[in-house]
CSV table of C-alpha atoms in Angstrom, one decimal:
chain,number,residue,atom,x,y,z
P,1,MET,CA,-54.4,-34.6,-54.2
P,2,ASN,CA,-57.7,-35.6,-52.6
P,3,TYR,CA,-60.6,-36.2,-54.9
P,4,ASP,CA,-64.2,-37.4,-54.8
P,5,VAL,CA,-63.6,-39.8,-57.7
P,6,ALA,CA,-60.4,-41.1,-59.4
P,7,VAL,CA,-60.8,-42.6,-62.8
P,8,ILE,CA,-57.9,-44.9,-63.8
P,9,GLY,CA,-57.2,-44.9,-67.5
P,10,ALA,CA,-57.4,-42.0,-70.0
P,11,GLY,CA,-58.5,-43.9,-73.0
P,12,ILE,CA,-61.9,-43.1,-74.6
P,13,VAL,CA,-63.9,-44.8,-71.9
P,14,GLY,CA,-62.0,-43.4,-69.0
P,15,SER,CA,-62.0,-39.9,-70.5
P,16,ALA,CA,-65.8,-40.1,-71.2
P,17,ILE,CA,-66.4,-41.1,-67.6
P,18,ALA,CA,-64.3,-38.3,-66.3
P,19,ARG,CA,-66.1,-35.8,-68.5
P,20,GLU,CA,-69.5,-37.1,-67.4
P,21,LEU,CA,-68.7,-36.9,-63.7
P,22,SER,CA,-67.1,-33.5,-64.0
P,23,GLY,CA,-70.5,-32.3,-65.0
P,24,HIS,CA,-71.5,-32.6,-61.4
P,25,GLN,CA,-70.3,-31.0,-58.2
P,26,LEU,CA,-67.5,-33.4,-57.7
P,27,SER,CA,-63.7,-33.2,-57.7
P,28,VAL,CA,-62.5,-35.7,-60.3
P,29,ALA,CA,-59.0,-37.0,-61.2
P,30,LEU,CA,-58.2,-38.8,-64.5
P,31,LEU,CA,-55.1,-40.9,-64.1
P,32,GLU,CA,-53.1,-42.2,-67.0
P,33,ALA,CA,-50.1,-44.5,-66.8
P,34,ARG,CA,-48.5,-43.1,-70.0
P,35,ASP,CA,-47.5,-39.6,-70.9
P,36,ASP,CA,-50.6,-38.8,-73.0
P,37,VAL,CA,-54.3,-39.6,-73.3
P,38,GLY,CA,-55.4,-42.2,-75.7
P,39,ASP,CA,-52.0,-43.8,-76.0
P,40,GLY,CA,-53.1,-47.3,-75.4
P,41,THR,CA,-55.9,-49.4,-76.9
P,42,SER,CA,-57.9,-46.4,-77.9
P,43,LYS,CA,-55.3,-45.1,-80.5
P,44,ALA,CA,-55.2,-48.2,-82.7
P,45,ASN,CA,-58.5,-49.6,-83.8
P,46,THR,CA,-60.6,-49.7,-87.0
P,47,ALA,CA,-62.1,-46.3,-86.2
P,48,ILE,CA,-65.7,-47.3,-87.1
P,49,LEU,CA,-68.7,-45.7,-85.4
P,50,HIS,CA,-70.9,-48.8,-85.1
P,51,THR,CA,-74.7,-48.9,-85.1
P,52,GLY,CA,-74.6,-52.1,-83.0
P,53,PHE,CA,-76.5,-54.0,-85.6
P,54,ASP,CA,-74.6,-57.2,-85.0
P,55,ALA,CA,-74.2,-57.1,-81.2
P,56,LYS,CA,-75.7,-59.9,-79.1
P,57,PRO,CA,-79.3,-58.7,-78.3
P,58,GLY,CA,-80.1,-58.2,-74.6
P,59,THR,CA,-76.5,-57.6,-73.6
P,60,LEU,CA,-75.1,-54.5,-71.9
P,61,GLU,CA,-72.8,-54.1,-74.8
P,62,SER,CA,-75.7,-54.0,-77.3
P,63,ALA,CA,-77.5,-51.3,-75.2
P,64,MET,CA,-74.3,-49.2,-74.8
P,65,VAL,CA,-73.3,-49.3,-78.5
P,66,SER,CA,-76.8,-48.4,-79.6
P,67,ARG,CA,-77.0,-45.5,-77.2
P,68,GLY,CA,-73.4,-44.5,-77.7
P,69,TYR,CA,-73.8,-44.2,-81.5
P,70,HIS,CA,-76.4,-41.4,-81.1
P,71,LEU,CA,-74.5,-39.7,-78.2
P,72,LEU,CA,-71.2,-39.6,-80.1
P,73,SER,CA,-72.8,-38.6,-83.4
P,74,ASP,CA,-74.4,-35.6,-81.6
P,75,TYR,CA,-71.3,-34.8,-79.7
P,76,ALA,CA,-69.3,-34.7,-82.9
P,77,THR,CA,-71.5,-32.0,-84.4
P,78,HIS,CA,-70.7,-29.8,-81.4
P,79,THR,CA,-67.0,-30.5,-81.2
P,80,GLY,CA,-66.0,-30.9,-84.8
P,81,ILE,CA,-65.0,-34.5,-84.5
P,82,PRO,CA,-64.9,-35.7,-88.2
P,83,ILE,CA,-67.3,-38.3,-89.2
P,84,GLU,CA,-68.2,-39.7,-92.7
P,85,HIS,CA,-71.5,-41.6,-92.9
P,86,THR,CA,-70.2,-44.0,-95.6
P,87,GLY,CA,-72.5,-46.9,-94.7
P,88,ALA,CA,-71.4,-50.5,-94.8
P,89,ILE,CA,-72.1,-53.7,-96.7
P,90,LEU,CA,-71.6,-57.1,-95.2
P,91,VAL,CA,-70.6,-59.6,-97.9
P,92,ALA,CA,-71.4,-63.3,-98.1
P,93,TRP,CA,-68.8,-65.3,-100.0
P,94,ASP,CA,-70.2,-68.8,-99.6
P,95,GLY,CA,-73.5,-70.6,-99.1
P,96,GLU,CA,-73.1,-70.8,-95.3
P,97,GLN,CA,-72.5,-67.1,-95.0
P,98,LEU,CA,-75.4,-66.3,-97.4
P,99,ALA,CA,-77.7,-68.4,-95.3
P,100,ALA,CA,-76.6,-66.4,-92.2
P,101,LEU,CA,-77.7,-63.0,-93.6
P,102,PRO,CA,-81.4,-63.3,-92.6
P,103,GLY,CA,-80.3,-64.1,-89.0
P,104,LEU,CA,-78.1,-61.1,-89.0
P,105,LYS,CA,-80.9,-58.9,-90.2
P,106,ASP,CA,-83.1,-60.3,-87.4
P,107,LYS,CA,-80.4,-59.6,-84.9
P,108,ALA,CA,-80.1,-56.0,-86.1
P,109,GLU,CA,-83.8,-55.6,-85.6
P,110,ALA,CA,-83.7,-57.1,-82.2
P,111,ASN,CA,-81.1,-54.5,-81.4
P,112,GLY,CA,-83.4,-51.8,-82.5
P,113,TYR,CA,-81.8,-51.2,-85.9
P,114,HIS,CA,-84.3,-51.6,-88.7
P,115,ARG,CA,-82.4,-50.3,-91.8
P,116,CYS,CA,-80.5,-53.4,-92.9
P,117,GLU,CA,-81.5,-54.9,-96.2
P,118,ILE,CA,-80.5,-58.2,-97.8
P,119,VAL,CA,-79.3,-57.7,-101.4
P,120,ASP,CA,-78.2,-60.0,-104.2
P,121,SER,CA,-74.7,-60.2,-105.8
P,122,ASP,CA,-75.6,-57.7,-108.5
P,123,ALA,CA,-76.4,-55.1,-105.9
P,124,VAL,CA,-73.2,-55.9,-104.0
P,125,TYR,CA,-71.1,-55.2,-107.1
P,126,ALA,CA,-73.1,-52.1,-107.9
P,127,ALA,CA,-72.2,-50.8,-104.5
P,128,VAL,CA,-68.5,-52.0,-104.5
P,129,PRO,CA,-67.5,-52.5,-108.2
P,130,HIS,CA,-63.9,-53.4,-107.3
P,131,LEU,CA,-64.8,-56.2,-105.0
P,132,GLY,CA,-63.2,-59.5,-105.8
P,133,PRO,CA,-65.1,-62.2,-107.7
P,134,GLY,CA,-67.4,-64.7,-106.0
P,135,ALA,CA,-69.6,-62.6,-103.7
P,136,LEU,CA,-73.1,-64.2,-103.5
P,137,GLY,CA,-75.0,-61.5,-101.7
P,138,GLY,CA,-74.8,-59.0,-98.9
P,139,LEU,CA,-76.5,-57.1,-96.0
P,140,THR,CA,-76.5,-53.3,-96.1
P,141,VAL,CA,-75.9,-51.3,-93.0
P,142,PRO,CA,-76.6,-47.7,-94.2
P,143,ASP,CA,-75.6,-45.9,-90.9
P,144,GLU,CA,-72.2,-47.5,-90.2
P,145,SER,CA,-69.6,-44.6,-90.3
P,146,ILE,CA,-65.9,-43.8,-90.1
P,147,ILE,CA,-64.6,-41.5,-87.4
P,148,CYS,CA,-61.3,-40.1,-86.0
P,149,THR,CA,-60.7,-42.1,-82.9
P,150,TRP,CA,-57.8,-39.8,-81.9
P,151,THR,CA,-60.0,-36.7,-81.9
P,152,VAL,CA,-62.8,-38.5,-80.0
P,153,ASN,CA,-60.4,-39.4,-77.1
P,154,LEU,CA,-58.8,-35.9,-77.1
P,155,ALA,CA,-62.1,-34.1,-77.2
P,156,LEU,CA,-63.5,-36.1,-74.2
P,157,ALA,CA,-60.4,-35.6,-72.2
P,158,THR,CA,-60.2,-31.9,-73.0
P,159,ASP,CA,-63.9,-31.5,-72.1
P,160,ALA,CA,-63.2,-33.2,-68.8
P,161,VAL,CA,-60.2,-30.9,-68.0
P,162,ASN,CA,-62.2,-27.8,-69.1
P,163,ARG,CA,-64.9,-28.9,-66.6
P,164,GLY,CA,-62.4,-29.0,-63.8
P,165,ALA,CA,-61.0,-32.6,-63.8
P,166,ALA,CA,-57.4,-33.0,-63.0
P,167,LEU,CA,-55.5,-35.0,-65.7
P,168,LEU,CA,-52.6,-36.8,-64.1
P,169,ARG,CA,-50.4,-38.2,-66.7
P,170,ASN,CA,-47.4,-40.6,-65.9
P,171,HIS,CA,-49.4,-41.9,-62.9
P,172,ARG,CA,-49.3,-45.7,-63.2
P,173,VAL,CA,-51.1,-47.3,-60.3
P,174,GLU,CA,-48.7,-49.7,-58.5
P,175,SER,CA,-50.6,-50.4,-55.2
P,176,ILE,CA,-53.6,-49.3,-53.2
P,177,GLU,CA,-54.1,-48.5,-49.6
P,178,LYS,CA,-57.6,-48.5,-48.0
P,179,THR,CA,-58.3,-45.6,-45.6
P,180,GLY,CA,-61.3,-44.8,-43.4
P,181,ASP,CA,-62.9,-42.6,-46.1
P,182,GLY,CA,-61.6,-44.0,-49.4
P,183,THR,CA,-58.5,-45.3,-51.2
P,184,VAL,CA,-55.0,-44.1,-51.6
P,185,LEU,CA,-53.7,-45.0,-55.1
P,186,HIS,CA,-49.9,-45.2,-54.9
P,187,THR,CA,-48.7,-44.3,-58.4
P,188,THR,CA,-45.5,-43.6,-60.2
P,189,GLY,CA,-46.4,-39.9,-60.0
P,190,GLY,CA,-47.2,-39.9,-56.2
P,191,PRO,CA,-50.1,-40.8,-54.1
P,192,VAL,CA,-53.7,-39.9,-55.1
P,193,SER,CA,-56.6,-40.2,-52.6
P,194,ALA,CA,-60.2,-40.6,-53.6
P,195,ARG,CA,-63.5,-41.5,-52.0
P,196,TRP,CA,-64.4,-43.6,-55.1
P,197,VAL,CA,-62.2,-45.3,-57.6
P,198,ILE,CA,-63.3,-46.2,-61.1
P,199,ASN,CA,-61.2,-48.8,-63.0
P,200,ALA,CA,-61.2,-48.1,-66.7
P,201,ALA,CA,-57.6,-49.3,-67.2
P,202,GLY,CA,-58.3,-51.4,-70.4
P,203,LEU,CA,-55.5,-53.9,-70.8
P,204,GLY,CA,-54.6,-53.5,-67.1
P,205,ALA,CA,-58.1,-53.6,-65.7
P,206,ASP,CA,-57.7,-57.1,-64.3
P,207,VAL,CA,-54.5,-56.1,-62.6
P,208,ILE,CA,-56.2,-53.1,-60.9
P,209,ASP,CA,-59.2,-55.3,-60.0
P,210,GLY,CA,-56.8,-57.7,-58.3
P,211,LEU,CA,-55.4,-54.9,-56.1
P,212,PHE,CA,-59.0,-54.5,-54.8
P,213,GLY,CA,-59.1,-58.2,-53.9
P,214,HIS,CA,-61.1,-59.5,-56.9
P,215,SER,CA,-60.3,-62.2,-59.4
P,216,ARG,CA,-63.4,-61.9,-61.7
P,217,PHE,CA,-61.8,-62.0,-65.1
P,218,THR,CA,-58.5,-62.2,-67.0
P,219,VAL,CA,-57.6,-59.8,-69.8
P,220,THR,CA,-56.0,-61.5,-72.9
P,221,PRO,CA,-54.4,-59.0,-75.2
P,222,ARG,CA,-55.8,-59.6,-78.7
P,223,ARG,CA,-53.5,-58.2,-81.4
P,224,GLY,CA,-55.1,-56.7,-84.5
P,225,GLU,CA,-52.7,-55.8,-87.3
P,226,LEU,CA,-53.8,-53.5,-90.1
P,227,ILE,CA,-52.4,-52.3,-93.4
P,228,VAL,CA,-53.0,-48.7,-94.5
P,229,TYR,CA,-53.0,-48.0,-98.3
P,230,ASP,CA,-52.2,-44.7,-100.0
P,231,LYS,CA,-54.8,-42.0,-100.6
P,232,LEU,CA,-54.7,-42.9,-104.3
P,233,ALA,CA,-56.5,-46.2,-103.4
P,234,ARG,CA,-59.5,-44.3,-102.0
P,235,PRO,CA,-61.5,-44.4,-105.3
P,236,LEU,CA,-61.6,-48.2,-105.0
P,237,VAL,CA,-63.9,-48.2,-102.0
P,238,ASP,CA,-66.3,-45.6,-100.6
P,239,LYS,CA,-68.0,-47.6,-97.9
P,240,ILE,CA,-67.0,-50.2,-95.3
P,241,VAL,CA,-66.8,-53.7,-96.6
P,242,LEU,CA,-67.5,-56.2,-93.8
P,243,PRO,CA,-67.2,-60.0,-93.6
P,244,VAL,CA,-69.8,-62.2,-91.9
P,245,PRO,CA,-68.7,-62.0,-88.2
P,246,THR,CA,-67.5,-64.9,-86.2
P,247,SER,CA,-67.2,-65.6,-82.4
P,248,ARG,CA,-63.7,-64.1,-82.5
P,249,GLY,CA,-64.8,-60.7,-83.9
P,250,LYS,CA,-65.9,-59.0,-87.1
P,251,GLY,CA,-63.1,-60.4,-89.2
P,252,VAL,CA,-61.0,-58.7,-91.9
P,253,LEU,CA,-62.6,-55.7,-93.5
P,254,VAL,CA,-61.8,-53.1,-96.1
P,255,SER,CA,-62.6,-49.6,-95.2
P,256,PRO,CA,-62.0,-46.0,-96.1
P,257,THR,CA,-60.5,-43.9,-93.4
P,258,ILE,CA,-61.3,-40.4,-92.3
P,259,TYR,CA,-57.8,-39.3,-93.4
P,260,GLY,CA,-58.5,-40.3,-97.1
P,261,ASN,CA,-56.7,-43.7,-97.0
P,262,VAL,CA,-58.0,-47.3,-97.3
P,263,MET,CA,-57.5,-49.8,-94.5
P,264,LEU,CA,-57.3,-53.6,-94.6
P,265,GLY,CA,-57.5,-55.6,-91.4
P,266,PRO,CA,-57.5,-56.5,-88.6
P,267,THR,CA,-56.0,-59.8,-87.7
P,268,SER,CA,-57.0,-61.4,-84.4
P,269,GLU,CA,-54.3,-63.1,-82.4
P,270,ASP,CA,-54.3,-63.8,-78.7
P,271,LEU,CA,-51.1,-63.0,-76.9
P,272,THR,CA,-49.6,-63.0,-73.5
P,273,ASP,CA,-47.5,-59.9,-73.8
P,274,ARG,CA,-49.6,-56.7,-73.1
P,275,THR,CA,-47.0,-54.5,-74.8
P,276,ALA,CA,-46.7,-56.5,-78.1
P,277,THR,CA,-47.9,-53.8,-80.5
P,278,GLY,CA,-45.4,-54.7,-83.2
P,279,THR,CA,-46.5,-56.0,-86.6
P,280,SER,CA,-45.5,-59.4,-87.9
P,281,GLU,CA,-44.7,-61.2,-91.1
P,282,THR,CA,-47.4,-63.8,-90.5
P,283,GLY,CA,-49.9,-61.1,-89.9
P,284,PHE,CA,-49.2,-59.4,-93.1
P,285,GLU,CA,-49.2,-62.6,-95.1
P,286,PHE,CA,-52.7,-63.4,-93.7
P,287,LEU,CA,-54.0,-59.9,-94.5
P,288,LEU,CA,-52.6,-59.9,-98.0
P,289,GLU,CA,-54.2,-63.3,-98.7
P,290,LYS,CA,-57.5,-62.0,-97.4
P,291,GLY,CA,-57.1,-58.7,-99.4
P,292,ARG,CA,-56.3,-60.6,-102.6
P,293,ALA,CA,-59.7,-62.3,-102.3
P,294,LEU,CA,-61.7,-59.3,-101.1
P,295,MET,CA,-60.3,-56.6,-103.5
P,296,PRO,CA,-57.4,-57.7,-105.7
P,297,ARG,CA,-56.8,-54.2,-107.1
P,298,LEU,CA,-56.2,-52.9,-103.7
P,299,LEU,CA,-52.9,-54.9,-103.5
P,300,ASP,CA,-51.6,-53.0,-106.5
P,301,GLU,CA,-51.7,-49.8,-104.5
P,302,GLU,CA,-48.9,-48.5,-102.4
P,303,VAL,CA,-48.8,-49.1,-98.6
P,304,THR,CA,-48.5,-45.9,-96.5
P,305,ALA,CA,-48.3,-47.5,-93.1
P,306,THR,CA,-48.9,-50.6,-91.0
P,307,TYR,CA,-49.8,-50.7,-87.3
P,308,ALA,CA,-51.1,-53.1,-84.7
P,309,GLY,CA,-53.4,-52.5,-81.7
P,310,LEU,CA,-54.2,-54.7,-78.7
P,311,ARG,CA,-57.8,-55.3,-77.7
P,312,ALA,CA,-58.7,-56.1,-74.1
P,313,ALA,CA,-60.5,-59.4,-74.7
P,314,ILE,CA,-61.8,-61.0,-71.5
P,315,ASP,CA,-63.2,-64.4,-70.5
P,316,HIS,CA,-66.7,-63.0,-70.2
P,317,GLY,CA,-69.4,-62.7,-72.8
P,318,ASP,CA,-70.3,-59.1,-72.1
P,319,TYR,CA,-69.1,-55.8,-70.8
P,320,LEU,CA,-68.2,-56.1,-67.1
P,321,ILE,CA,-69.3,-53.0,-65.2
P,322,GLU,CA,-69.9,-53.7,-61.5
P,323,ALA,CA,-69.7,-51.7,-58.3
P,324,ASP,CA,-68.1,-52.9,-55.0
P,325,THR,CA,-70.0,-50.6,-52.6
P,326,ALA,CA,-68.0,-51.9,-49.6
P,327,GLN,CA,-64.8,-50.5,-51.1
P,328,ASN,CA,-66.3,-47.6,-53.1
P,329,TYR,CA,-64.8,-49.1,-56.2
P,330,LEU,CA,-66.3,-49.7,-59.7
P,331,LEU,CA,-65.0,-51.9,-62.4
P,332,VAL,CA,-65.4,-51.0,-66.1
P,333,GLY,CA,-63.8,-54.0,-67.9
P,334,GLY,CA,-63.9,-56.0,-71.1
P,335,ILE,CA,-65.0,-53.1,-73.3
P,336,ARG,CA,-63.1,-54.2,-76.4
P,337,SER,CA,-63.1,-52.2,-79.6
P,338,THR,CA,-66.7,-51.2,-79.4
P,339,GLY,CA,-65.7,-48.8,-76.6
P,340,LEU,CA,-65.1,-46.1,-79.2
P,341,THR,CA,-68.8,-46.1,-80.0
P,342,ALA,CA,-70.1,-47.0,-76.6
P,343,GLY,CA,-67.8,-44.7,-74.5
P,344,MET,CA,-70.3,-41.9,-73.8
P,345,ALA,CA,-73.1,-44.3,-73.0
P,346,ILE,CA,-70.9,-46.3,-70.7
P,347,ALA,CA,-70.1,-43.0,-68.9
P,348,GLU,CA,-73.9,-42.4,-68.3
P,349,TYR,CA,-74.2,-46.0,-67.1
P,350,VAL,CA,-71.4,-45.6,-64.7
P,351,ARG,CA,-72.9,-42.3,-63.4
P,352,ASP,CA,-76.2,-44.2,-62.7
P,353,GLN,CA,-74.3,-47.0,-61.0
P,354,LEU,CA,-72.6,-44.6,-58.7
P,355,VAL,CA,-75.9,-43.0,-57.8
P,356,SER,CA,-77.4,-46.4,-57.0
P,357,ALA,CA,-74.4,-47.1,-54.8
P,358,GLY,CA,-75.1,-44.0,-52.8
P,359,LEU,CA,-72.9,-41.3,-54.3
P,360,ILE,CA,-74.7,-38.0,-54.4
P,361,LEU,CA,-74.4,-36.3,-57.7
P,362,ALA,CA,-75.6,-32.7,-58.1
P,363,PRO,CA,-75.5,-31.5,-61.7
P,364,ARG,CA,-73.5,-28.3,-62.3
P,365,THR,CA,-75.2,-25.3,-64.0
P,366,ASP,CA,-71.9,-23.5,-65.0
P,367,LEU,CA,-70.5,-26.0,-67.5
P,368,PRO,CA,-68.3,-24.6,-70.3
P,369,ALA,CA,-69.2,-25.2,-73.9
P,370,PRO,CA,-67.7,-28.4,-75.5
P,371,PRO,CA,-64.3,-27.8,-77.0
P,372,ARG,CA,-64.0,-27.2,-80.7
P,373,MET,CA,-61.5,-29.7,-82.1
P,374,PRO,CA,-59.2,-29.2,-85.1
P,375,ASN,CA,-60.4,-31.1,-88.2
P,376,LEU,CA,-58.3,-34.0,-89.2
P,377,GLY,CA,-60.8,-35.3,-91.8
P,378,GLU,CA,-59.9,-35.2,-95.5
P,379,ALA,CA,-63.5,-34.7,-96.5
P,380,PHE,CA,-63.7,-31.4,-94.7
P,381,PRO,CA,-61.9,-28.0,-95.1
P,382,ARG,CA,-58.5,-27.9,-93.4
P,383,PRO,CA,-56.4,-24.8,-92.7
P,384,TYR,CA,-54.2,-24.9,-95.8
P,385,GLN,CA,-57.4,-24.6,-97.9
P,386,GLU,CA,-58.9,-21.7,-96.0
P,387,ALA,CA,-57.8,-18.3,-97.4
P,388,ASP,CA,-59.5,-16.3,-94.7
P,389,LYS,CA,-57.7,-18.3,-92.0
P,390,ILE,CA,-54.4,-17.9,-93.7
P,391,ALA,CA,-54.9,-14.2,-94.2
P,392,ALA,CA,-55.5,-13.8,-90.5
P,393,ASP,CA,-52.5,-15.9,-89.5
P,394,PRO,CA,-49.9,-16.9,-92.2
P,395,ALA,CA,-48.8,-19.8,-90.1
P,396,TYR,CA,-51.8,-21.7,-91.4
P,397,GLY,CA,-50.4,-21.3,-94.9
P,398,ARG,CA,-47.0,-22.7,-94.1
P,399,ILE,CA,-47.1,-26.4,-94.9
P,400,VAL,CA,-44.6,-28.5,-92.9
P,401,CYS,CA,-45.8,-32.0,-93.6
P,402,PHE,CA,-46.5,-32.1,-97.4
P,403,CYS,CA,-47.8,-35.7,-97.4
P,404,GLU,CA,-50.7,-34.8,-95.0
P,405,ARG,CA,-50.8,-31.0,-95.7
P,406,VAL,CA,-50.2,-30.1,-92.1
P,407,THR,CA,-49.3,-26.5,-91.4
P,408,GLU,CA,-47.1,-24.8,-88.8
P,409,GLY,CA,-50.2,-23.1,-87.3
P,410,GLU,CA,-51.8,-26.4,-86.6
P,411,MET,CA,-48.7,-27.8,-84.9
P,412,ARG,CA,-48.4,-24.6,-82.8
P,413,ASP,CA,-52.0,-24.8,-81.8
P,414,ALA,CA,-51.6,-28.4,-80.7
P,415,CYS,CA,-48.5,-27.7,-78.6
P,416,GLN,CA,-50.4,-24.8,-76.9
P,417,SER,CA,-53.7,-26.7,-76.4
P,418,VAL,CA,-55.4,-27.6,-73.1
P,419,ILE,CA,-53.8,-31.1,-73.3
P,420,ALA,CA,-50.5,-30.5,-75.1
P,421,PRO,CA,-48.6,-33.5,-76.6
P,422,ALA,CA,-45.8,-34.8,-74.5
P,423,ALA,CA,-43.9,-36.2,-77.5
P,424,LEU,CA,-44.0,-36.3,-81.3
P,425,GLU,CA,-46.4,-39.3,-81.3
P,426,GLY,CA,-48.9,-37.2,-79.5
P,427,LEU,CA,-48.4,-34.4,-82.0
P,428,ARG,CA,-49.1,-36.9,-84.8
P,429,ARG,CA,-52.4,-37.8,-83.3
P,430,ARG,CA,-53.4,-34.2,-82.9
P,431,THR,CA,-52.5,-33.0,-86.4
P,432,ARG,CA,-51.8,-36.0,-88.7
P,433,VAL,CA,-48.2,-34.7,-89.1
P,434,MET,CA,-45.7,-37.4,-90.1
P,435,ASN,CA,-48.7,-39.7,-90.9
P,436,GLY,CA,-48.3,-39.8,-94.6
P,437,ARG,CA,-46.5,-41.8,-97.2
P,438,CYS,CA,-43.0,-40.6,-96.3
P,439,GLN,CA,-43.5,-41.4,-92.6
P,440,ALA,CA,-41.5,-38.3,-91.5
P,441,PHE,CA,-38.6,-38.9,-93.8
P,442,PHE,CA,-38.8,-35.4,-95.3
P,443,CYS,CA,-40.5,-33.4,-92.6
P,444,GLY,CA,-39.2,-35.1,-89.4
P,445,ALA,CA,-36.4,-32.7,-88.6
P,446,GLU,CA,-38.5,-29.6,-89.1
P,447,VAL,CA,-41.4,-31.1,-87.1
P,448,GLN,CA,-39.0,-31.8,-84.2
P,449,ALA,CA,-37.7,-28.2,-84.3
P,450,ILE,CA,-41.2,-26.7,-84.2
P,451,PHE,CA,-42.3,-29.0,-81.5
P,452,ASP,CA,-39.2,-28.1,-79.4
P,453,ARG,CA,-39.9,-24.4,-79.9
P,454,GLU,CA,-43.6,-24.4,-79.4
P,455,ARG,CA,-44.3,-26.9,-76.6
P,456,GLN,CA,-45.3,-25.5,-73.3
P,457,PRO,CA,-42.6,-25.1,-70.6
P,458,GLU,CA,-42.6,-27.6,-67.8
P,459,ARG,CA,-44.8,-26.7,-64.9
P,460,PRO,CA,-45.7,-28.5,-61.6
P,461,ALA,CA,-47.9,-31.5,-62.5
P,462,VAL,CA,-51.1,-30.4,-60.8
P,463,LEU,CA,-51.0,-26.9,-62.3
P,464,GLN,CA,-50.2,-28.4,-65.7
P,465,GLU,CA,-53.0,-30.9,-65.8
P,466,THR,CA,-56.0,-29.0,-64.4
P,467,THR,CA,-57.7,-25.8,-65.1
P,468,ARG,CA,-58.8,-25.3,-61.5
């Protein structure tokens, strides 16, 4: 298990980096502490593809989000990642927020985005008729979009594996050992040697950084709780409704989701426990209070699910991407929630940093086509609706999860895919199964039986995780 490059962390950013580097004549390992890709911060965010209109101009984050928006939009057309270009409207609720709108428009233009417009209250209510009373004006952002964060992560990781990267799940890095020509990563899955190590460990990035002798930053897990409303609520809002942002984040929003629901959140709470992804009574009280002002009719709808994610907030005003050439080590830290949009641009930036540090990168000419991902978006045809697909394979006509209309054929395909799910939660992220209003109450036993029947037999780790 000797590699040219080892990437720690198989979230969106780490998977994007592994995919980019695997496009060159390098041996690449993608290490993940958990049993599946995208099982950390990347799985639980607001799933918005950002234009970067409100990023701080001149920062690395601003450049990466702007570039990443175009890269990911293009990549989605080739892979089938579902996107809906809903647009967004940022709503001012008081005089101070209204006065801030021209500055936000100027900021957008400084970031290279020139399509924002300031509108009056009549235009705000024409765009979002069910908004609560009291809106004074707004700022439109026509190109903000909703996207499936699960499919983004899985597509990037699958692409990396198809290009020859070794995906090593259940490989939590516990210590390092420097050698004459690189680093040995001692992990829970055994030692992994690499000439270069890239730290994209998200919530654990500062811990890994410390193993290399640095103390540049501290990660503070910032919990964001969200409420997901039933699909019957979707007619209430067809675009993203944003608040005026603060220094702590973008605030509480109301947004449609790619799965046909409506989402309210997130909260923003700094914690010390990096595993605290549970929801809280105080968090829900806060969200319901905000929701009652933002869109009172939304609170009359049924709640399908609630969840919480942890963002890797750091004590630094920008992304922290730095190379330690003496140790052949590169840090990718403090990416926060914008990493969904910026991931592919960050991967390009990391590639260029490695070249500047002396790593020779020769592009490959034999790359496979990008993977074609199953559609999880409600706005696009799904197998149960496609007569030709069902005629060719009746399994696509046998619905197992009736809340989300997930078929046996989709579950089988997921279990036999390049990166098969290790557990039911992974199957959920690949198919939407058990993700609906009954939360697996009716379908759970059958889903478990199909999963047990279809999942791939255990094989040695290296053979299971790489196509080489």
